[in-house]
XYZ file of C-alpha atoms in Angstrom:
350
model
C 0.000 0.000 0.000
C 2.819 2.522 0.660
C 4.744 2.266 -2.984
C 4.042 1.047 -6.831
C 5.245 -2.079 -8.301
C 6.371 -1.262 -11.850
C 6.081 -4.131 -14.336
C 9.362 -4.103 -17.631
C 9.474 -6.564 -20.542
C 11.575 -6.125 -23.781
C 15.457 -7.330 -23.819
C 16.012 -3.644 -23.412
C 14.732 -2.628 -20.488
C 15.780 -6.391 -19.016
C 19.203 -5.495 -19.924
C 19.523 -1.955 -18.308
C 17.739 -3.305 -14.854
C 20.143 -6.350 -14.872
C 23.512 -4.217 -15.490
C 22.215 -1.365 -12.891
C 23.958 -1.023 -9.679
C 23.125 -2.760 -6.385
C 23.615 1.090 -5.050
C 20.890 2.246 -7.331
C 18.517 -1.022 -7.979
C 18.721 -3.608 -5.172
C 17.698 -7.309 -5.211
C 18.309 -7.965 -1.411
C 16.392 -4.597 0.094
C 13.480 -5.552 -2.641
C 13.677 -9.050 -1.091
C 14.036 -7.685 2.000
C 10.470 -5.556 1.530
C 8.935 -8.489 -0.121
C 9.556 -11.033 2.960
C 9.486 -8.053 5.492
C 12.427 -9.766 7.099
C 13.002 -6.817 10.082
C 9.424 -8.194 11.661
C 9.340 -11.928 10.433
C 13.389 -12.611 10.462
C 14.165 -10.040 12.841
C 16.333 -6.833 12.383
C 19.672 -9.018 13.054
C 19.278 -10.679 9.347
C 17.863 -7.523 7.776
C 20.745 -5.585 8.829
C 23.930 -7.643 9.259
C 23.752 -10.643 6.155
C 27.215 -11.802 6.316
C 25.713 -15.244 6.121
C 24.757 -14.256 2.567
C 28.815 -14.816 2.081
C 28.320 -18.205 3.445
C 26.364 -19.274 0.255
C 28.559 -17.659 -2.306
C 31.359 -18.751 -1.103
C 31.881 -21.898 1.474
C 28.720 -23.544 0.064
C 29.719 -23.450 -3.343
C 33.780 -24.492 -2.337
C 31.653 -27.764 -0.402
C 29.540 -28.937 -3.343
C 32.085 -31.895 -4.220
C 32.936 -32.641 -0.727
C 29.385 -32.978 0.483
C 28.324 -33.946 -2.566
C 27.505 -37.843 -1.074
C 26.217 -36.606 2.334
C 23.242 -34.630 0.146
C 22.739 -37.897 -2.134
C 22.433 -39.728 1.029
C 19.798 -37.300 2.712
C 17.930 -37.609 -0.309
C 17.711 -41.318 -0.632
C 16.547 -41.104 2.671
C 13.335 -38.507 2.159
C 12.369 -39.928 -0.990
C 12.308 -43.523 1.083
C 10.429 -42.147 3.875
C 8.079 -39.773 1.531
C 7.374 -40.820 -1.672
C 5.463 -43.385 -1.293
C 2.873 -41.473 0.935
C 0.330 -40.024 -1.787
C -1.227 -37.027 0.315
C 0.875 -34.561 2.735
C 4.412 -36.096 1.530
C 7.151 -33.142 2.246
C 10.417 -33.629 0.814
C 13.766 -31.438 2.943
C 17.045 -31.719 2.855
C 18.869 -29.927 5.846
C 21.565 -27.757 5.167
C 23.562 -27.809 7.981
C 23.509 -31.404 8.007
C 23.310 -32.673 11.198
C 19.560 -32.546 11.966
C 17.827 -33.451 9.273
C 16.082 -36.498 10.317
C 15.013 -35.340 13.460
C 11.176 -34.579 12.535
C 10.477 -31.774 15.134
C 13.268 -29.714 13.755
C 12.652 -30.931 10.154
C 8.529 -29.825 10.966
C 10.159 -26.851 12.237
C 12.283 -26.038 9.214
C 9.003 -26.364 7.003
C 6.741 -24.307 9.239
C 8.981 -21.420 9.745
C 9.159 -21.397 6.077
C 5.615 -20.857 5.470
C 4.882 -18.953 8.397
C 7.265 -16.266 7.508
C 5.537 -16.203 3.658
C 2.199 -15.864 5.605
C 2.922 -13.486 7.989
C 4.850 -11.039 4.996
C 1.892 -11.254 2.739
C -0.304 -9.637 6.079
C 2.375 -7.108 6.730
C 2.647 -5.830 3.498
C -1.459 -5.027 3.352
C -0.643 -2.186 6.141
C 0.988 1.131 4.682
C 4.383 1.418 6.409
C 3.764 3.607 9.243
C 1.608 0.247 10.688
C 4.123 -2.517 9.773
C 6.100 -2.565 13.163
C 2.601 -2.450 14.648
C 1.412 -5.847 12.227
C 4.642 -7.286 12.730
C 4.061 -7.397 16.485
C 0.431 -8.773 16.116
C 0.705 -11.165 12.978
C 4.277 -12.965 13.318
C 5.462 -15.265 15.690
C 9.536 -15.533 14.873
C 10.379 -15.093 18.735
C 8.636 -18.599 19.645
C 10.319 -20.300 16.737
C 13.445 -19.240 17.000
C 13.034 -20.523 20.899
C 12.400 -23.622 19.744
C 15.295 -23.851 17.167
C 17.489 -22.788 19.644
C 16.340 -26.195 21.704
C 18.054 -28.069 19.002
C 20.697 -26.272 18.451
C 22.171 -24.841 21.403
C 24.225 -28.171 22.710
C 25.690 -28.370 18.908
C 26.592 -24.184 18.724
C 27.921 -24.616 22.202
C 30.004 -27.452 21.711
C 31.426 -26.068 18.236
C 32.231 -22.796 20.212
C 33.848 -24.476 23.187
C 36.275 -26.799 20.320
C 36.737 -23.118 18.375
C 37.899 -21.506 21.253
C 40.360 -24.426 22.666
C 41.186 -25.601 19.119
C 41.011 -22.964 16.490
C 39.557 -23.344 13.544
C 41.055 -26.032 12.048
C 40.981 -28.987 14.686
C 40.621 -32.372 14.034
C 37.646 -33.649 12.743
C 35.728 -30.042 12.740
C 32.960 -30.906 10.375
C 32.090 -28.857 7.287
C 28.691 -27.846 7.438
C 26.970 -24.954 7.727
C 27.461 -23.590 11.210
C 31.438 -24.540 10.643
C 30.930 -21.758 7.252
C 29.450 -19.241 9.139
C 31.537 -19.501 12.616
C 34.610 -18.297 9.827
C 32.583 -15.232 9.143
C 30.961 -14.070 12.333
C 32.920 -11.758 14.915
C 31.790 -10.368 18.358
C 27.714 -10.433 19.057
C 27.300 -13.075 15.791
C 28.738 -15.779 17.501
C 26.052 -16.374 20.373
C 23.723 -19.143 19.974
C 20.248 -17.000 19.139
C 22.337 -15.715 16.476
C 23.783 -18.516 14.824
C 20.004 -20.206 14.831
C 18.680 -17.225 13.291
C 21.216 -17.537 10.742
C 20.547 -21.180 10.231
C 16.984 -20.980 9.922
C 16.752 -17.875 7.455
C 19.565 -20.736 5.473
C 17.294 -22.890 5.628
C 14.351 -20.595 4.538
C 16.066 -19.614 1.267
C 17.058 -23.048 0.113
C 13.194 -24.990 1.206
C 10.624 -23.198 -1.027
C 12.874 -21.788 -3.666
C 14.076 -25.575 -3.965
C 10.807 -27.261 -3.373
C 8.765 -25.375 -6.030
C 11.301 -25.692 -8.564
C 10.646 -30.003 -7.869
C 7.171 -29.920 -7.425
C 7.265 -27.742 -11.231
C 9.321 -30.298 -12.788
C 7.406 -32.979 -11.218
C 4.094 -31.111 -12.676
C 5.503 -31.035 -16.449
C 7.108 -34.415 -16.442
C 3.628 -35.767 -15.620
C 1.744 -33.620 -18.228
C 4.546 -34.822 -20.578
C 5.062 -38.246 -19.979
C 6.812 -38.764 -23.653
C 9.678 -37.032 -22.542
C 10.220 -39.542 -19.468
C 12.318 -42.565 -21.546
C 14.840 -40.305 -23.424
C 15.437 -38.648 -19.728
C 15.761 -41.783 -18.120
C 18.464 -43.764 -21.159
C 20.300 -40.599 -20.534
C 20.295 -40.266 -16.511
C 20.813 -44.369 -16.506
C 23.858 -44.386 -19.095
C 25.664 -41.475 -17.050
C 25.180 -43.358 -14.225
C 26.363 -46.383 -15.480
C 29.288 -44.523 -16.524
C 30.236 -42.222 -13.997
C 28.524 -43.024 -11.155
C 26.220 -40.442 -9.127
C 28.527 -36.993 -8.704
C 28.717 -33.261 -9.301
C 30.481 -34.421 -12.570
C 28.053 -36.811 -13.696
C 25.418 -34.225 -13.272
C 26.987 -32.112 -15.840
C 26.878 -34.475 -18.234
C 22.935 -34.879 -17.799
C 22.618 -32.358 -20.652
C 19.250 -33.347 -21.485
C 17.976 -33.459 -18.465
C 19.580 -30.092 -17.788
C 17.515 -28.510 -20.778
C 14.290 -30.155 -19.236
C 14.753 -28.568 -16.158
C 15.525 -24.806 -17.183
C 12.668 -25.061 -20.146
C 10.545 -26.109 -16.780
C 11.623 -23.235 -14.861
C 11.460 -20.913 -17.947
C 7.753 -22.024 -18.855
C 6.590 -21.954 -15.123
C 8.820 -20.716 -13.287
C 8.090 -18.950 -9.242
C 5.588 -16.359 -10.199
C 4.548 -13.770 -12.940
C 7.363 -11.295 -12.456
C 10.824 -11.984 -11.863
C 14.082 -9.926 -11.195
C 13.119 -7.757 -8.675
C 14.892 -4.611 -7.444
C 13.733 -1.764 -5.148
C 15.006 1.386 -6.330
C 17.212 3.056 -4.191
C 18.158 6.134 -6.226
C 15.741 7.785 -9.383
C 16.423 5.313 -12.014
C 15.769 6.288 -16.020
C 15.378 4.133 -18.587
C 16.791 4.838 -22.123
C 13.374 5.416 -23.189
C 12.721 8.228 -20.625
C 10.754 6.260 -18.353
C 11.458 7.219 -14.681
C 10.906 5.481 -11.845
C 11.095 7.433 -8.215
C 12.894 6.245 -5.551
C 11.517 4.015 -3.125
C 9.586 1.910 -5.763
C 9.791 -1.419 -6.691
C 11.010 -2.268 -10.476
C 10.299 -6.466 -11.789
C 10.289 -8.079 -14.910
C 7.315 -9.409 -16.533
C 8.556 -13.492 -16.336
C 5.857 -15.318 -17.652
C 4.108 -13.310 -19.913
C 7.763 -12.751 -22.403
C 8.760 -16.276 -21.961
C 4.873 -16.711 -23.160
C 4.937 -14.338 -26.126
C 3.983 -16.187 -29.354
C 7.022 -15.050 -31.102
C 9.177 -16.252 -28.823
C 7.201 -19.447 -27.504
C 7.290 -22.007 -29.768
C 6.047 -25.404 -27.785
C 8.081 -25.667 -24.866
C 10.490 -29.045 -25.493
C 10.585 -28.105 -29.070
C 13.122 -25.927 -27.627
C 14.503 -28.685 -25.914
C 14.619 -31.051 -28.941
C 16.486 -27.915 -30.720
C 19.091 -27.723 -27.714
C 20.107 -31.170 -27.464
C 21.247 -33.881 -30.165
C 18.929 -36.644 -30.631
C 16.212 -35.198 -27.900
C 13.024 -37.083 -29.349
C 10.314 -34.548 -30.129
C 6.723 -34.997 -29.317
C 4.433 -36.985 -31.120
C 2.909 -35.382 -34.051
C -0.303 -33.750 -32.884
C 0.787 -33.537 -29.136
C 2.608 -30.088 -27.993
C 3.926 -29.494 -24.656
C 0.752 -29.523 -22.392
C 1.624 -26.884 -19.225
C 1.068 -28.279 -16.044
C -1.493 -27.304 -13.983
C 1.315 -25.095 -12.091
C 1.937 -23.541 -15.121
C -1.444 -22.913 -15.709
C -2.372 -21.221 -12.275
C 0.382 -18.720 -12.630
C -1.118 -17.312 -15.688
C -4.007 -15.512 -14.157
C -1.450 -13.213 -12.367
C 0.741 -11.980 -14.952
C 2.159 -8.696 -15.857
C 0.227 -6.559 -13.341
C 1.459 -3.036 -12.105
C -0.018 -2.201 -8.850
C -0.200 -0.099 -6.326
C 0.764 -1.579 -2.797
């Protein structure tokens, strides 16, 4: 209610929002507005992201190395979920050490959707009443209590060995909390921070992860003539390499499924979002004010009949040897796909 959401499409445009500057257009204080993190994070995570680092920079150096700790946690979900046809929730923990305990995992998941709930209330109110909503419609203080129930013997004891030990002891397990105990300094290394930080972690990687499956999932169903080229490809790397961060770079095919998934359903209408931090022009003359919100219309340009032929035509096109779909029988968007439609390319007032 308290700013405008403008709507772009056209390479352009696109181009000139993607090559602004994070001092002018940013992506973390527009997710930042979007998620309301100061009332349903708290002001720590809004303020003082260092754990952002962690991502970009221990997580990604980790990949190979826990490479067969991930396969294992998710042989172990799809065991325990799969086969349950209603309610089945599929996590991975990402600091490793907790995922199979079902209160934290339940906690994990409901923190997730609690925060989307609570963010979608806040931002009805103008922003003069947000601390006021924040107060009344969140409830981060009780979950981070109980986070902090799992976690405290595990921060403490990795504290205690940091202090005696250093940081490179014996047996010091690389996980998460390990990343971000390189990083944090002073009032970041107390145990309500450190859960904070793990469970905003968490946050990030559950729905952006989760909806990108369930998507995938959605259009491998609707397109079920796509499912034995994926699979002679997935088997023969397999049988070849094995299961690795290597072998998954040689699932080209698969690869091309997945972003043609993503690019034909994607997580919303509008993508690329940016809060503007300073006047920003376009090289058309359009100007948007400071203190708006600037986001690319997703669906409807990867929708635009000139541009969207049938979805896995572009996949046959990509890849070698990538059967194409029977005559007569296009890509048929999943039902996903088809819900996200009715919101697309709005600007609005908020």
């Amino acid at each position: 209610m308290s700013k405008w959401t403008v709507v772009i499409s056209g390479r352009q445009m696109v181009d000139e929002l993607r090559s602004a500057p994070d001092s002018v257009l940013s992506f973390v204080e527009a997710a930042s507005d979007s998620i309301q993190i100061i009332y349903t994070m708290g002001p720590e995570i809004h303020f003082d992201q260092y754990h952002v680092d962690v991502v970009k920079s221990s997580l990604t150096r980790s990949l190979v190395e826990r490479f067969a700790d991930v396969q294992d946690e998710i042989d172990s979900a799809f065991k325990e979920l799969i086969p349950v046809t209603e309610g089945a929730d599929v996590w991975v923990d990402d600091i490793g050490f907790l995922g199979r305990n079902k209160d934290y995992r339940d906690l994990n998941i409901e923190f997730t959707v609690d925060v989307i709930k609570a963010a979608r209330t806040i931002n009805r109110f103008p922003d003069f009443l947000k601390p006021l909503a924040g107060r009344l419609f969140t409830n981060v203080e009780s979950q981070i209590q109980r986070a902090m129930r799992h976690l405290r013997p595990i921060i403490e004891d990795r504290l205690e060995k940091d202090g005696q030990y250093g940081k490179n002891w014996t047996g010091r397990p690389n996980d998460a909390l390990s990343w971000l105990l390189n990083l944090a300094e002073g009032k970041q290394r107390t145990v309500r921070d450190l859960t904070m930080r793990i469970l905003s972690l968490n946050f990030a990687a559950i729905h952006t992860t989760s909806m990108a499956f369930t998507q995938i999932l959605f259009d491998l169903a609707a397109n079920p003539s796509f499912v034995p080229d994926l699979r002679k490809e997935v088997e023969a790397v397999m049988v070849e390499e094995g299961f690795s961060k290597l072998s998954l770079h040689k699932m080209v095919k698969l690869d091309s499924f997945i972003k043609e998934s993503q690019r034909i359903g994607g997580n919303g209408a509008v993508t690329m979002t940016r809060k503007v931090l300073k006047d920003f022009t376009f090289s058309d003359g359009t100007t948007v004010p400071k203190g708006n919100t600037i986001a690319v219309a997703n669906y409807s340009m990867h929708h635009d009949k000139i541009i969207d032929a049938a979805l896995f035509v572009l996949v046959a096109s990509r890849v070698p040897n990538f059967a194409r779909p029977p005559p007569g029988s296009p890509y048929k968007p999943s039902c996903a796909s088809r819900r996200t439609k009715t919101t697309a390319t709005v600007a609005k007032e908020r």
